[in-house]
mmCIF file with all atom_site columns, C-alpha atoms in Angstrom:
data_model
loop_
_atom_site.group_PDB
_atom_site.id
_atom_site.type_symbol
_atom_site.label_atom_id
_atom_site.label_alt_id
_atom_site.label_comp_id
_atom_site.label_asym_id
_atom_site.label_entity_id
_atom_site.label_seq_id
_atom_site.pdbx_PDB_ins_code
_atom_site.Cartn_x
_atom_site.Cartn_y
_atom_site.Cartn_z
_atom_site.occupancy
_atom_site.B_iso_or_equiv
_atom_site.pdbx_formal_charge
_atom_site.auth_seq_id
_atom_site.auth_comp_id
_atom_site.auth_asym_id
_atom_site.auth_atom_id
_atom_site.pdbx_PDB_model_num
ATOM 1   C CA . UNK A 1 1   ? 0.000  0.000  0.000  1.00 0.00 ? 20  UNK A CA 1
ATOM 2   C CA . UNK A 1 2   ? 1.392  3.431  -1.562 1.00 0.00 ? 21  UNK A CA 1
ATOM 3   C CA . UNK A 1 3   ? 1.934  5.851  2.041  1.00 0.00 ? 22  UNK A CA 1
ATOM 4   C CA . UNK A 1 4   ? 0.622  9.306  1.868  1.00 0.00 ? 23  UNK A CA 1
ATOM 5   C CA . UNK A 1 5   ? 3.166  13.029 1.381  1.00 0.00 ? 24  UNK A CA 1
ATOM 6   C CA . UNK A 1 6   ? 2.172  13.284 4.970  1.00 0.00 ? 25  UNK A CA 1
ATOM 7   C CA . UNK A 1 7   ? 3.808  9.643  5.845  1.00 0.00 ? 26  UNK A CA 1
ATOM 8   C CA . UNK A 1 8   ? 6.870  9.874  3.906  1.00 0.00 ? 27  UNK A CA 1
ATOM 9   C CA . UNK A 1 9   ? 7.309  13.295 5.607  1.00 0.00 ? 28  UNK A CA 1
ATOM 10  C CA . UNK A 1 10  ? 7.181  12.124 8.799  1.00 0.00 ? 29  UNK A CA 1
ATOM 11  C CA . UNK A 1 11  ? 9.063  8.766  8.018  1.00 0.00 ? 30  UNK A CA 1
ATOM 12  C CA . UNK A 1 12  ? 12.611 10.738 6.636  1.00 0.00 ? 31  UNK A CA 1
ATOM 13  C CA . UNK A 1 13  ? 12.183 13.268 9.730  1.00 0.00 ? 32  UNK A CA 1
ATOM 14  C CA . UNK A 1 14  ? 12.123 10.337 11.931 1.00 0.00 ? 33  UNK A CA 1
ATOM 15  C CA . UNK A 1 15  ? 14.537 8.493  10.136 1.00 0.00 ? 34  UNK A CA 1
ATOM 16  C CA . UNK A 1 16  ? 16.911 11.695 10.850 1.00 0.00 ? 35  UNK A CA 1
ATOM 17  C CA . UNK A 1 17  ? 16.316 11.905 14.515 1.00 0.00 ? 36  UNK A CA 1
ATOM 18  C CA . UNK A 1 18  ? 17.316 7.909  14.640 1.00 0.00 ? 37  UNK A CA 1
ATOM 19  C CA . UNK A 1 19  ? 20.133 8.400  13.300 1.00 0.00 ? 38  UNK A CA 1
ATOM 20  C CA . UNK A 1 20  ? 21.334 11.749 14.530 1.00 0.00 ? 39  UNK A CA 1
ATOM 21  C CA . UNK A 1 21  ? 20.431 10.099 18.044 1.00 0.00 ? 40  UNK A CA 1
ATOM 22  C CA . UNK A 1 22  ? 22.774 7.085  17.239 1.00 0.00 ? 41  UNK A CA 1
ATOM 23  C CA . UNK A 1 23  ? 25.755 9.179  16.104 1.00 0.00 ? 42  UNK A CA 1
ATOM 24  C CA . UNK A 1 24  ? 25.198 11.960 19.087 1.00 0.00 ? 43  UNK A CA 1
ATOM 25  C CA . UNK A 1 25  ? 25.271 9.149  21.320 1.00 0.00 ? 44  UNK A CA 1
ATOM 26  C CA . UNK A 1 26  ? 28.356 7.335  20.011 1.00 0.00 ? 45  UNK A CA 1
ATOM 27  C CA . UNK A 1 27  ? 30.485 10.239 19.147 1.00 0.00 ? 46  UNK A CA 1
ATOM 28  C CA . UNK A 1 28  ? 28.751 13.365 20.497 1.00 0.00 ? 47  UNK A CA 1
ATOM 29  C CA . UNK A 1 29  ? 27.181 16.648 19.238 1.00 0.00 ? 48  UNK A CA 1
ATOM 30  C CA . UNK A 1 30  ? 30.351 18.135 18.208 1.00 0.00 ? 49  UNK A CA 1
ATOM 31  C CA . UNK A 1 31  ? 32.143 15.039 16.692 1.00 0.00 ? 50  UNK A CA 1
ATOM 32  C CA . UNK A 1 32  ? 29.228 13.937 14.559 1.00 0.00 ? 51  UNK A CA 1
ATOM 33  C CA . UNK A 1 33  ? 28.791 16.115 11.334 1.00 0.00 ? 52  UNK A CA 1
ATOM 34  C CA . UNK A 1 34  ? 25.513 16.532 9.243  1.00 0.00 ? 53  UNK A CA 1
ATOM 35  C CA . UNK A 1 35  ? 26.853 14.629 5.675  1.00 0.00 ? 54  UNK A CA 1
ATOM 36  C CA . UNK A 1 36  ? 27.444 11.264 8.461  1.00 0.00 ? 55  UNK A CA 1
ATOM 37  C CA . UNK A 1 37  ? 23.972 11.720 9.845  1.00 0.00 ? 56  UNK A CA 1
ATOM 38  C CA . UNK A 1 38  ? 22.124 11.862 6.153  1.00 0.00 ? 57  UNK A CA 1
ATOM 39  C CA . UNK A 1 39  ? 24.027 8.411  5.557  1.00 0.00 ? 58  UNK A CA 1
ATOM 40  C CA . UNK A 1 40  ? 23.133 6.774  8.384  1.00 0.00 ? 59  UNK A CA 1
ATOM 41  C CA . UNK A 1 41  ? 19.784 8.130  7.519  1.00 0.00 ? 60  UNK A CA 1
ATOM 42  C CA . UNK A 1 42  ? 19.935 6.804  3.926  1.00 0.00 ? 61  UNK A CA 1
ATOM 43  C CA . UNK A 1 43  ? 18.237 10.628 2.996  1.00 0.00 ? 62  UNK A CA 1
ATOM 44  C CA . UNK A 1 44  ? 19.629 13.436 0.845  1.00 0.00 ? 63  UNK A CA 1
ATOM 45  C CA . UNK A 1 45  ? 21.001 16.349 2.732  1.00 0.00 ? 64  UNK A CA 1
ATOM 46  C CA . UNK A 1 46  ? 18.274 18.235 0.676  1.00 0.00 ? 65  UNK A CA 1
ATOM 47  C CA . UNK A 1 47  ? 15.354 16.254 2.920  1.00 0.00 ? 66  UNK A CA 1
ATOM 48  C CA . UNK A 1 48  ? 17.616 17.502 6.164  1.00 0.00 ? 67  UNK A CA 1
ATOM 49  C CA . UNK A 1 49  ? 17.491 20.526 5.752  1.00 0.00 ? 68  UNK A CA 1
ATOM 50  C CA . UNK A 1 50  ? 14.212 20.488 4.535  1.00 0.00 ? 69  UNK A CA 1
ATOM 51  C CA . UNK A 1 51  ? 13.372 19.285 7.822  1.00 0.00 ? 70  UNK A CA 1
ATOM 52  C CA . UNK A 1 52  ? 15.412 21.106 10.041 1.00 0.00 ? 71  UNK A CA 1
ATOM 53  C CA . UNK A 1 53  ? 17.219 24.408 10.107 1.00 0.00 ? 72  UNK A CA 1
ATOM 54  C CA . UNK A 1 54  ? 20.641 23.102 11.039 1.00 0.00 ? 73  UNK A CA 1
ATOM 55  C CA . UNK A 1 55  ? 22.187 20.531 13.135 1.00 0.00 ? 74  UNK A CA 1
ATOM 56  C CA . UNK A 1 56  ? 21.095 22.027 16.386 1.00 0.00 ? 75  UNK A CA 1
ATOM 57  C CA . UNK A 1 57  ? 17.351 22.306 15.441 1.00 0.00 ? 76  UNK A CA 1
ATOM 58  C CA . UNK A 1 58  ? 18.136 18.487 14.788 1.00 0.00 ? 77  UNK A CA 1
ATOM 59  C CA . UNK A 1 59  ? 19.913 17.694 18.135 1.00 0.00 ? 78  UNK A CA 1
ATOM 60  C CA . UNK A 1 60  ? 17.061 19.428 19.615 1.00 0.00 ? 79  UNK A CA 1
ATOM 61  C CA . UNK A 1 61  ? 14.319 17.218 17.713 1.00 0.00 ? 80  UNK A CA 1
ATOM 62  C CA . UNK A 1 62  ? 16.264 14.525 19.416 1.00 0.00 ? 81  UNK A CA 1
ATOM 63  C CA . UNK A 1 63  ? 16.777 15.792 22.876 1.00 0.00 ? 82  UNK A CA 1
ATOM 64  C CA . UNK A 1 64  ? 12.688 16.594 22.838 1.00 0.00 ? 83  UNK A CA 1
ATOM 65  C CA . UNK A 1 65  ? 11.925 12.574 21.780 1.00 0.00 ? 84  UNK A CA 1
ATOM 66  C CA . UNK A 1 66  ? 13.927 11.806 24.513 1.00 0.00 ? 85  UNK A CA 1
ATOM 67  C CA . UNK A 1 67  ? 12.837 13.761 27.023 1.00 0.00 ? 86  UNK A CA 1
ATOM 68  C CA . UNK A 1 68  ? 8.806  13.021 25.687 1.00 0.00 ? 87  UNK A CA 1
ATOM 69  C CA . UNK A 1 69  ? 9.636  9.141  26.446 1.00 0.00 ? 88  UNK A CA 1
ATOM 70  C CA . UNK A 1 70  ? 10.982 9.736  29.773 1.00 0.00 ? 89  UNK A CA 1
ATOM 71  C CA . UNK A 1 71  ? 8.416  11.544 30.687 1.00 0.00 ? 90  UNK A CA 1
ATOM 72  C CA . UNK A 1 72  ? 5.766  9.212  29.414 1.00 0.00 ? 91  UNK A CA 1
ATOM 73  C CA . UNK A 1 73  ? 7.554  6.554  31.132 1.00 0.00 ? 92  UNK A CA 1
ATOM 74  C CA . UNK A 1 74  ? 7.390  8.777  34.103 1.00 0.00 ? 93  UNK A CA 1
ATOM 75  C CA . UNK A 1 75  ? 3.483  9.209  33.638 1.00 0.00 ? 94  UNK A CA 1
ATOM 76  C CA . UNK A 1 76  ? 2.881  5.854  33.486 1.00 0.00 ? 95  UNK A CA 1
ATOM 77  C CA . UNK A 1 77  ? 4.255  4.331  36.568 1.00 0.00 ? 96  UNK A CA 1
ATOM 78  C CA . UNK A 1 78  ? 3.429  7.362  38.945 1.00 0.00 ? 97  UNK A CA 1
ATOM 79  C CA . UNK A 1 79  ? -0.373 7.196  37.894 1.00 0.00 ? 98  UNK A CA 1
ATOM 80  C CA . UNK A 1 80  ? -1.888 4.029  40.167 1.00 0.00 ? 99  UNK A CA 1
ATOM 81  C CA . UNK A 1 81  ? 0.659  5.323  43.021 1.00 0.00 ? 100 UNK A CA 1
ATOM 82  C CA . UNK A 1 82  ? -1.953 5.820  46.649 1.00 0.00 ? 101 UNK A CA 1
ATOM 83  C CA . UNK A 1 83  ? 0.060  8.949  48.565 1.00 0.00 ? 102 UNK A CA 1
ATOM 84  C CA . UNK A 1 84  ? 1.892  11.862 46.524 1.00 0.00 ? 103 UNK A CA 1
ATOM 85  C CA . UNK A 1 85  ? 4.988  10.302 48.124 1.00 0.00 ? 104 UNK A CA 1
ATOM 86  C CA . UNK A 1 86  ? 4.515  6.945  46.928 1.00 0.00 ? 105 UNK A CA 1
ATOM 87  C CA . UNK A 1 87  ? 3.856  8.773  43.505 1.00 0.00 ? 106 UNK A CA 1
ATOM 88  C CA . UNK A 1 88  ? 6.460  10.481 43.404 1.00 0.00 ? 107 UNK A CA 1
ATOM 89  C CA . UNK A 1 89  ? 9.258  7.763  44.551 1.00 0.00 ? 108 UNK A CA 1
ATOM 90  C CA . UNK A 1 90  ? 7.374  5.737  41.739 1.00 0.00 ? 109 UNK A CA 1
ATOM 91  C CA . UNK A 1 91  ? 8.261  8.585  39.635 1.00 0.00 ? 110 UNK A CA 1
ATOM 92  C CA . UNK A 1 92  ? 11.616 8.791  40.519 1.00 0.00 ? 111 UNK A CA 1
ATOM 93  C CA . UNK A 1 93  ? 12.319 5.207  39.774 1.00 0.00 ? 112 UNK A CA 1
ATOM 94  C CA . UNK A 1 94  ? 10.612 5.385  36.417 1.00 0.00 ? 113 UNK A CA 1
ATOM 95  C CA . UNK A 1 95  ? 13.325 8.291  35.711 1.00 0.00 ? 114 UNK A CA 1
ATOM 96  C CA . UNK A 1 96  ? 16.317 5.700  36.784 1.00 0.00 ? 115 UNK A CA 1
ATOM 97  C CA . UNK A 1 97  ? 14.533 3.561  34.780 1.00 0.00 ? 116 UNK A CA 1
ATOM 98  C CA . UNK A 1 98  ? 14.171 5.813  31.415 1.00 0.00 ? 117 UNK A CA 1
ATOM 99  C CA . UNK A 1 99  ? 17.817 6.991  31.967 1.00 0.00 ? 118 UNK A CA 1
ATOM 100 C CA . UNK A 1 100 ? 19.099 3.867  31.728 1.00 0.00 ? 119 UNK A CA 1
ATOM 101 C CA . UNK A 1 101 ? 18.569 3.327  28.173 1.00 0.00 ? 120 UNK A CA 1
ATOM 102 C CA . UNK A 1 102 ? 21.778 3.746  26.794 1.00 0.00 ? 121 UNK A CA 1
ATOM 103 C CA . UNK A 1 103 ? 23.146 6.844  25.470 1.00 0.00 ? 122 UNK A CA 1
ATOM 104 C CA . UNK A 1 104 ? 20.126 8.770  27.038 1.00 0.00 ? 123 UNK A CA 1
ATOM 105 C CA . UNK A 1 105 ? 21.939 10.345 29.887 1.00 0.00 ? 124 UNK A CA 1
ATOM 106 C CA . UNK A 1 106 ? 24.608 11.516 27.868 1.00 0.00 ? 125 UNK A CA 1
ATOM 107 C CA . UNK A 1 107 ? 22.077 13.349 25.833 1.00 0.00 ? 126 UNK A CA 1
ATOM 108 C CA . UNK A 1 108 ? 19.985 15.172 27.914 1.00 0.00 ? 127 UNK A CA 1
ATOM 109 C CA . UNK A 1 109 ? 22.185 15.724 31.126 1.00 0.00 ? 128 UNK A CA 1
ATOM 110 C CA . UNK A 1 110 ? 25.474 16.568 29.498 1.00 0.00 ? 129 UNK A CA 1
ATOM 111 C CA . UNK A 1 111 ? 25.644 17.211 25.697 1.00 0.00 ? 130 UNK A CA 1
ATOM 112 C CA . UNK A 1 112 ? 21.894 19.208 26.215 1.00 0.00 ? 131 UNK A CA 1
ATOM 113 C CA . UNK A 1 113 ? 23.198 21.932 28.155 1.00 0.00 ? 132 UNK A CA 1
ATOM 114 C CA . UNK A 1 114 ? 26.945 21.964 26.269 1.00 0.00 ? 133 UNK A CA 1
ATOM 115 C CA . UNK A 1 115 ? 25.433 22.401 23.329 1.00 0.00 ? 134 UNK A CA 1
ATOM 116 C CA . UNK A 1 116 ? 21.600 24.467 23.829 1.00 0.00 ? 135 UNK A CA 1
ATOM 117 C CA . UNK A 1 117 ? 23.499 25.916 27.174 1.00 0.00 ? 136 UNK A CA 1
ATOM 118 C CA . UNK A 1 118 ? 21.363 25.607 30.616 1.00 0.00 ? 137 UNK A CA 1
ATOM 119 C CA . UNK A 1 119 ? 18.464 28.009 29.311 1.00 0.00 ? 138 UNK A CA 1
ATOM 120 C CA . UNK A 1 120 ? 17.877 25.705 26.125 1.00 0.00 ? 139 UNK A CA 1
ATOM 121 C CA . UNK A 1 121 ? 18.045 22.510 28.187 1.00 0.00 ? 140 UNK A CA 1
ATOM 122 C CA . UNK A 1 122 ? 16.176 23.278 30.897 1.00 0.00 ? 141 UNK A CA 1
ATOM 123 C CA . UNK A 1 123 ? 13.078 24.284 28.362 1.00 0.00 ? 142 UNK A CA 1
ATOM 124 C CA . UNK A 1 124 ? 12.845 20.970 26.976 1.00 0.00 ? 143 UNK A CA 1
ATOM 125 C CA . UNK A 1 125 ? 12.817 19.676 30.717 1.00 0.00 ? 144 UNK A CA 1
ATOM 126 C CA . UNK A 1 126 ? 10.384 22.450 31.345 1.00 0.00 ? 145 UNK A CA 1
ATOM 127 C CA . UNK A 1 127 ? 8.054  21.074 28.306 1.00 0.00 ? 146 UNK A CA 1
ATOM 128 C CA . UNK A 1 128 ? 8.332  17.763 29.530 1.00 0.00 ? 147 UNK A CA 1
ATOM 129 C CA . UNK A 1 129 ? 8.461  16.694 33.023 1.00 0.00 ? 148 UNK A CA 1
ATOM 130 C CA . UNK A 1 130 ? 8.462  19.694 35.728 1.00 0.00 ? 149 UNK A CA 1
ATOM 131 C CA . UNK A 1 131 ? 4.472  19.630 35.619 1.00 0.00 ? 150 UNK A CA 1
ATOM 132 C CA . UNK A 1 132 ? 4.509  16.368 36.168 1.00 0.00 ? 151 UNK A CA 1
ATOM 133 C CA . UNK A 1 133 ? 6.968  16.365 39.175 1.00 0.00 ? 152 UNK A CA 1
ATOM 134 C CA . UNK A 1 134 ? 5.976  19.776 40.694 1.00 0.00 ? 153 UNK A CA 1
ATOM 135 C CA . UNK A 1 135 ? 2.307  18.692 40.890 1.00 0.00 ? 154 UNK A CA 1
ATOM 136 C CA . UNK A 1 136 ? 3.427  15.457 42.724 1.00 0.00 ? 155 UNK A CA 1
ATOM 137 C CA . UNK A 1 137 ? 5.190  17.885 45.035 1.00 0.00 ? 156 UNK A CA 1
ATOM 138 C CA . UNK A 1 138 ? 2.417  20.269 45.438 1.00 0.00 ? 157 UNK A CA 1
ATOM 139 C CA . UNK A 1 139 ? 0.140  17.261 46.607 1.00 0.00 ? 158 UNK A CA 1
ATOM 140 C CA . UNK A 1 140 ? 2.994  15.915 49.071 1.00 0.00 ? 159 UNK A CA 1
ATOM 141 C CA . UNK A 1 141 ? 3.432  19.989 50.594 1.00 0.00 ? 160 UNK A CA 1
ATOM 142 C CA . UNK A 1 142 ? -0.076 20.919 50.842 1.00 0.00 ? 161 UNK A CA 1
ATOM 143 C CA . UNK A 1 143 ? -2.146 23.810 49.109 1.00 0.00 ? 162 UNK A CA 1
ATOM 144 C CA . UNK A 1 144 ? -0.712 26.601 51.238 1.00 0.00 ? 163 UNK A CA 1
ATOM 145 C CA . UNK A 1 145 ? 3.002  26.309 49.918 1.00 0.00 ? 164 UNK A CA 1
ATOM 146 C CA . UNK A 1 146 ? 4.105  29.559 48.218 1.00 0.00 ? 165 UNK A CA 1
ATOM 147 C CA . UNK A 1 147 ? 4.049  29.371 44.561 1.00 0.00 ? 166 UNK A CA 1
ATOM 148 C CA . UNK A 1 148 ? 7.572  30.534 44.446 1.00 0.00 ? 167 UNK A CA 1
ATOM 149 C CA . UNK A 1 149 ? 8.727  27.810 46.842 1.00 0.00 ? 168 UNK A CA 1
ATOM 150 C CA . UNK A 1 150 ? 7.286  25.226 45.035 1.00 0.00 ? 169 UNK A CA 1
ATOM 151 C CA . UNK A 1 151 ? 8.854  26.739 42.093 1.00 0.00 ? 170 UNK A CA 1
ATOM 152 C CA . UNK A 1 152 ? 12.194 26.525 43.793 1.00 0.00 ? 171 UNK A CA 1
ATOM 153 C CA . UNK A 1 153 ? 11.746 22.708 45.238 1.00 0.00 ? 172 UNK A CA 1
ATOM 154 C CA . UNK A 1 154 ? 10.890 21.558 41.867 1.00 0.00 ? 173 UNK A CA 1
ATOM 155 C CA . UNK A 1 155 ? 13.961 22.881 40.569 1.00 0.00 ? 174 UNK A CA 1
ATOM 156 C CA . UNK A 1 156 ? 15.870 21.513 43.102 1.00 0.00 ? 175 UNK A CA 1
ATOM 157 C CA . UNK A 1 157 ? 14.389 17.973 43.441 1.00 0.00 ? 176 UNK A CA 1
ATOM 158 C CA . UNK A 1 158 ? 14.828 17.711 39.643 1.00 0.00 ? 177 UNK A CA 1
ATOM 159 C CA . UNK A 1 159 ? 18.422 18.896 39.907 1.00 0.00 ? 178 UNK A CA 1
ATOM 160 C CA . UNK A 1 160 ? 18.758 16.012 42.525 1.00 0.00 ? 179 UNK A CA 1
ATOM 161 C CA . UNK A 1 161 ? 17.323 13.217 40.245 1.00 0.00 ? 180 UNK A CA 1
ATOM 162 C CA . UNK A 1 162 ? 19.546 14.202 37.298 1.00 0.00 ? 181 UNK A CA 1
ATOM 163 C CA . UNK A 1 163 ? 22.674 14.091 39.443 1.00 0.00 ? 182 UNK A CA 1
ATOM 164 C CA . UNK A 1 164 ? 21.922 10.802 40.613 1.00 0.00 ? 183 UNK A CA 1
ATOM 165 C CA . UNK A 1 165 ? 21.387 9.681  37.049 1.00 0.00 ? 184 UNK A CA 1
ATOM 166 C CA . UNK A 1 166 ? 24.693 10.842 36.061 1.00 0.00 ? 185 UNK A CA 1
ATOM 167 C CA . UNK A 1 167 ? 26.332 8.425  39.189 1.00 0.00 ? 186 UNK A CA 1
ATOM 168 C CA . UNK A 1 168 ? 24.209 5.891  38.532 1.00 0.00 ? 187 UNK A CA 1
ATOM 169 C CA . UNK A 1 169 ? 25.103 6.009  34.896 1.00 0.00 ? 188 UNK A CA 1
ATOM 170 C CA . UNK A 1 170 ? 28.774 6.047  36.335 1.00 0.00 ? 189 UNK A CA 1
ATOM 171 C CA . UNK A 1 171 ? 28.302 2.989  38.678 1.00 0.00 ? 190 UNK A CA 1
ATOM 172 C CA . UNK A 1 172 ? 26.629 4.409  41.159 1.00 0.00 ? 191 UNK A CA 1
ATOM 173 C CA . UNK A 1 173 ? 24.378 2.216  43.772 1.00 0.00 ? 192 UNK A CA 1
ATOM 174 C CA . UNK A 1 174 ? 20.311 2.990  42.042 1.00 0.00 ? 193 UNK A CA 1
ATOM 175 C CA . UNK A 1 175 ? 19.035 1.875  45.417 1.00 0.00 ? 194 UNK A CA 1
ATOM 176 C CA . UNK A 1 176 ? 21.411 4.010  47.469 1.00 0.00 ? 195 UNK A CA 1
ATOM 177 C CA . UNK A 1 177 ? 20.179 7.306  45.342 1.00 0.00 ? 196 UNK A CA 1
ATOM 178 C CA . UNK A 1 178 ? 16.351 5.928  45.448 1.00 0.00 ? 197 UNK A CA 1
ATOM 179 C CA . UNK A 1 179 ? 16.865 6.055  49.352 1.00 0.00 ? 198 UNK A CA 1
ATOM 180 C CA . UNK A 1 180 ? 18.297 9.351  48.836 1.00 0.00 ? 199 UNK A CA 1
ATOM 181 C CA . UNK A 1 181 ? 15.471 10.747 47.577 1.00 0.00 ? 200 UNK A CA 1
ATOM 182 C CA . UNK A 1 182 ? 13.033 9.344  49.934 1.00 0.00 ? 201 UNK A CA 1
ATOM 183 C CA . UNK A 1 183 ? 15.195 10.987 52.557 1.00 0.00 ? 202 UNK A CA 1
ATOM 184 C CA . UNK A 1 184 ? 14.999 14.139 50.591 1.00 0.00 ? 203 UNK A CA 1
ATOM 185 C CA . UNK A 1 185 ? 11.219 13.943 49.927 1.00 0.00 ? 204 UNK A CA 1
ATOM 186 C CA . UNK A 1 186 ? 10.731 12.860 53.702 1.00 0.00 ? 205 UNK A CA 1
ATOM 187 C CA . UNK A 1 187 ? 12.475 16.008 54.488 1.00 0.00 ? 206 UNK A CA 1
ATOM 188 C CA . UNK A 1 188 ? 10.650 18.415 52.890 1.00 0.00 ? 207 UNK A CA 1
ATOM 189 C CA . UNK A 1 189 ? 7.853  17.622 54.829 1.00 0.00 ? 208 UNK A CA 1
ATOM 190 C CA . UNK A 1 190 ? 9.391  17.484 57.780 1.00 0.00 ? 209 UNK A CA 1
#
């Protein structure tokens, strides 16, 4: 069966950000060039730049797939959860969980902000998850927390679950940082 413009379209741009994502992951942003990532696409150049502006509109295309299946993991496991703790250390897991697929961490926790800078990164996190995890804190705090505090916890607590990404990623203990952030959610209400 013949597939539609609109089906082609969206099969090349996705066949870019598989391929940009493998070459990111196994040499980095700055190593991989644009004529590599149209080969490993099997496309023309023509069809990636019809697509995106430049390599970092691409890079971006693939940090936001990324970060939209973390955070769908993320969605999924914290949803039957019975307290706002519980949902959120469900969360939390489901991040270790996402982050482990391989490459992933490198993209979004250390070539993200290298390459969009901390602004740019933190957007796509923004877009993606903070809702999710500053609601789940909201519900643990109460109604009466300051919308600025909350602000500033969510910030914090995400900051927290990327760094233990990073050392799990590096060997780190995943159960020693899971009780880590129990400790920390434990003392926010404390």
């Amino acid at each position: 069966m013949a597939r539609s413009n609109k089906e082609r379209t969206e099969a090349t741009r996705l066949a870019l950000i598989e391929a940009a994502r493998r070459l990111f992951v196994e040499r980095g942003y700055a190593e991989t060039a644009t004529p590599d990532i149209v080969a490993e696409a099997g496309v023309t150049r023509g069809a990636l730049y019809h697509h995106f502006e430049d390599k970092k509109a691409l890079f971006r295309a693939v940090l936001e797939h990324e970060a939209q299946a973390v955070a769908a993991r993320i969605e999924t496991v914290s949803l039957p959860a019975g307290s706002p703790r519980e949902a959120l250390l469900f969360g939390a897991s489901a991040y270790f969980d996402a982050m482990a697929e391989p490459g992933r961490t490198r993209l979004l926790l250390l070539e993200a902000p290298a390459v969009l800078g901390f602004a740019g990164a933190g957007a796509i996190d923004r877009d993606n998850a903070e809702d999710t995890l500053k609601e789940g804190l909201s519900a643990l705090l109460g109604p009466d927390i300051e919308a600025a505090r909350l602000a500033a916890l969510t910030g914090l607590l995400s900051a927290a679950f990327d760094r233990a990404a990073i050392a799990i990623e590096a060997g780190g203990d995943r159960k020693v940082y899971e009780a880590a952030i129990a400790d920390l959610l434990d003392g926010l209400r404390a």
